[in-house]
């Protein structure tokens, strides 16, 4: 299973998103097929659940890169149902929501990510972009030190 995991990430790392998406989908099918029809041990069940969550997260990331926002949102949600504390899955969900125009939900998801992992750089950037879009043009100018009401310097 470790080799499969490396292959999945390698195809995504090469930028072959179609292959990555296919690999993640195949991995999910394999995990589900292996788990059906028998009662796995608790440890094996946890491992399978973790691998499934990771494959779903990989699929969500690939869908984001392909700009398939709804599919990315669904995959991230499925990953979160298995690993509710996953900051990466929540980040993917936040980005998909932002792109679908649900900025308040996106802001909440990205804020949660930063509460759990204050060093999550991509969440910081995405949340800053949402906040910048929310400001009025005059407010943005004031915060940048370019207030139109300021008298000219002499």
GROMACS .gro file of C-alpha atoms in nm:
model
  154
    1UNK     CA    1   0.000   0.000   0.000
    2UNK     CA    2   0.291   0.233   0.064
    3UNK     CA    3   0.412   0.185  -0.294
    4UNK     CA    4   0.065   0.266  -0.426
    5UNK     CA    5   0.060   0.582  -0.214
    6UNK     CA    6   0.394   0.696  -0.358
    7UNK     CA    7   0.275   0.627  -0.714
    8UNK     CA    8  -0.039   0.832  -0.655
    9UNK     CA    9   0.156   1.130  -0.530
   10UNK     CA   10   0.418   1.094  -0.805
   11UNK     CA   11   0.159   1.122  -1.083
   12UNK     CA   12   0.014   1.431  -0.920
   13UNK     CA   13   0.360   1.579  -0.862
   14UNK     CA   14   0.447   1.538  -1.232
   15UNK     CA   15   0.149   1.756  -1.315
   16UNK     CA   16  -0.035   1.474  -1.492
   17UNK     CA   17  -0.368   1.556  -1.330
   18UNK     CA   18  -0.566   1.317  -1.545
   19UNK     CA   19  -0.341   1.029  -1.443
   20UNK     CA   20  -0.350   1.140  -1.080
   21UNK     CA   21  -0.729   1.154  -1.083
   22UNK     CA   22  -0.746   0.809  -1.241
   23UNK     CA   23  -0.495   0.671  -0.989
   24UNK     CA   24  -0.685   0.811  -0.692
   25UNK     CA   25  -1.012   0.672  -0.827
   26UNK     CA   26  -0.852   0.329  -0.880
   27UNK     CA   27  -0.708   0.336  -0.528
   28UNK     CA   28  -1.051   0.416  -0.383
   29UNK     CA   29  -1.212   0.131  -0.577
   30UNK     CA   30  -0.940  -0.108  -0.459
   31UNK     CA   31  -0.976  -0.002  -0.096
   32UNK     CA   32  -1.351  -0.042  -0.107
   33UNK     CA   33  -1.330  -0.379  -0.283
   34UNK     CA   34  -1.073  -0.510  -0.033
   35UNK     CA   35  -1.285  -0.398   0.261
   36UNK     CA   36  -1.614  -0.549   0.145
   37UNK     CA   37  -1.726  -0.896   0.242
   38UNK     CA   38  -1.507  -0.941   0.547
   39UNK     CA   39  -1.474  -0.805   0.897
   40UNK     CA   40  -1.134  -0.635   0.918
   41UNK     CA   41  -0.951  -0.589   1.243
   42UNK     CA   42  -0.984  -0.250   1.408
   43UNK     CA   43  -0.627  -0.157   1.312
   44UNK     CA   44  -0.675  -0.263   0.949
   45UNK     CA   45  -1.003  -0.074   0.941
   46UNK     CA   46  -0.834   0.243   1.067
   47UNK     CA   47  -0.557   0.207   0.809
   48UNK     CA   48  -0.807   0.153   0.527
   49UNK     CA   49  -1.008   0.454   0.642
   50UNK     CA   50  -0.694   0.667   0.654
   51UNK     CA   51  -0.588   0.554   0.306
   52UNK     CA   52  -0.937   0.619   0.171
   53UNK     CA   53  -0.939   0.969   0.324
   54UNK     CA   54  -0.598   1.037   0.169
   55UNK     CA   55  -0.711   0.914  -0.174
   56UNK     CA   56  -1.023   1.131  -0.151
   57UNK     CA   57  -0.806   1.428  -0.054
   58UNK     CA   58  -0.579   1.362  -0.351
   59UNK     CA   59  -0.882   1.350  -0.575
   60UNK     CA   60  -1.008   1.679  -0.427
   61UNK     CA   61  -0.670   1.844  -0.494
   62UNK     CA   62  -0.663   1.717  -0.852
   63UNK     CA   63  -1.019   1.843  -0.908
   64UNK     CA   64  -0.918   2.186  -0.774
   65UNK     CA   65  -0.630   2.204  -1.018
   66UNK     CA   66  -0.866   2.103  -1.297
   67UNK     CA   67  -1.102   2.383  -1.182
   68UNK     CA   68  -1.381   2.131  -1.118
   69UNK     CA   69  -1.509   2.312  -0.810
   70UNK     CA   70  -1.819   2.106  -0.729
   71UNK     CA   71  -1.638   1.773  -0.767
   72UNK     CA   72  -1.350   1.908  -0.554
   73UNK     CA   73  -1.595   2.016  -0.285
   74UNK     CA   74  -1.760   1.673  -0.280
   75UNK     CA   75  -1.428   1.487  -0.261
   76UNK     CA   76  -1.303   1.714   0.019
   77UNK     CA   77  -1.627   1.662   0.212
   78UNK     CA   78  -1.596   1.285   0.173
   79UNK     CA   79  -1.237   1.302   0.298
   80UNK     CA   80  -1.348   1.512   0.596
   81UNK     CA   81  -1.619   1.260   0.683
   82UNK     CA   82  -1.337   1.007   0.739
   83UNK     CA   83  -1.082   1.247   0.891
   84UNK     CA   84  -1.268   1.549   1.035
   85UNK     CA   85  -0.947   1.711   1.163
   86UNK     CA   86  -0.773   1.720   0.823
   87UNK     CA   87  -0.659   2.076   0.763
   88UNK     CA   88  -0.569   1.995   0.403
   89UNK     CA   89  -0.916   1.859   0.325
   90UNK     CA   90  -1.075   2.162   0.493
   91UNK     CA   91  -0.846   2.391   0.291
   92UNK     CA   92  -0.956   2.221  -0.033
   93UNK     CA   93  -1.316   2.261   0.073
   94UNK     CA   94  -1.258   2.630   0.146
   95UNK     CA   95  -1.101   2.693  -0.195
   96UNK     CA   96  -1.382   2.511  -0.375
   97UNK     CA   97  -1.643   2.711  -0.182
   98UNK     CA   98  -1.464   3.036  -0.267
   99UNK     CA   99  -1.462   2.952  -0.636
  100UNK     CA  100  -1.830   2.857  -0.620
  101UNK     CA  101  -1.906   3.204  -0.482
  102UNK     CA  102  -1.977   3.093  -0.126
  103UNK     CA  103  -1.724   3.330   0.027
  104UNK     CA  104  -1.858   3.335   0.383
  105UNK     CA  105  -1.847   2.956   0.406
  106UNK     CA  106  -1.502   2.961   0.245
  107UNK     CA  107  -1.382   3.221   0.495
  108UNK     CA  108  -1.507   3.008   0.784
  109UNK     CA  109  -1.334   2.694   0.652
  110UNK     CA  110  -1.005   2.872   0.591
  111UNK     CA  111  -1.025   3.039   0.931
  112UNK     CA  112  -1.069   2.695   1.090
  113UNK     CA  113  -0.760   2.572   0.904
  114UNK     CA  114  -0.556   2.861   1.044
  115UNK     CA  115  -0.684   2.796   1.397
  116UNK     CA  116  -0.564   2.436   1.369
  117UNK     CA  117  -0.243   2.516   1.179
  118UNK     CA  118  -0.141   2.885   1.199
  119UNK     CA  119   0.151   2.817   0.961
  120UNK     CA  120  -0.068   2.690   0.674
  121UNK     CA  121   0.064   2.935   0.411
  122UNK     CA  122  -0.188   2.858   0.138
  123UNK     CA  123  -0.480   2.909   0.377
  124UNK     CA  124  -0.332   3.246   0.483
  125UNK     CA  125  -0.303   3.358   0.121
  126UNK     CA  126  -0.653   3.240   0.030
  127UNK     CA  127  -0.812   3.401   0.335
  128UNK     CA  128  -0.628   3.729   0.268
  129UNK     CA  129  -0.759   3.723  -0.090
  130UNK     CA  130  -1.116   3.673   0.032
  131UNK     CA  131  -1.080   3.957   0.282
  132UNK     CA  132  -0.931   4.185   0.014
  133UNK     CA  133  -1.222   4.112  -0.221
  134UNK     CA  134  -1.464   4.195   0.058
  135UNK     CA  135  -1.323   4.546   0.117
  136UNK     CA  136  -1.456   4.843  -0.073
  137UNK     CA  137  -1.214   5.019  -0.312
  138UNK     CA  138  -1.194   5.325  -0.082
  139UNK     CA  139  -1.122   5.105   0.218
  140UNK     CA  140  -0.850   4.920   0.026
  141UNK     CA  141  -0.686   5.251  -0.071
  142UNK     CA  142  -0.698   5.376   0.289
  143UNK     CA  143  -0.533   5.058   0.415
  144UNK     CA  144  -0.262   5.090   0.150
  145UNK     CA  145  -0.196   5.449   0.259
  146UNK     CA  146  -0.343   5.604  -0.055
  147UNK     CA  147  -0.646   5.774   0.095
  148UNK     CA  148  -0.797   6.011  -0.163
  149UNK     CA  149  -0.892   6.251   0.117
  150UNK     CA  150  -0.528   6.306   0.220
  151UNK     CA  151  -0.395   6.648   0.120
  152UNK     CA  152  -0.109   6.646  -0.132
  153UNK     CA  153   0.242   6.656   0.014
  154UNK     CA  154   0.424   6.987  -0.039
   0.00000   0.00000   0.00000
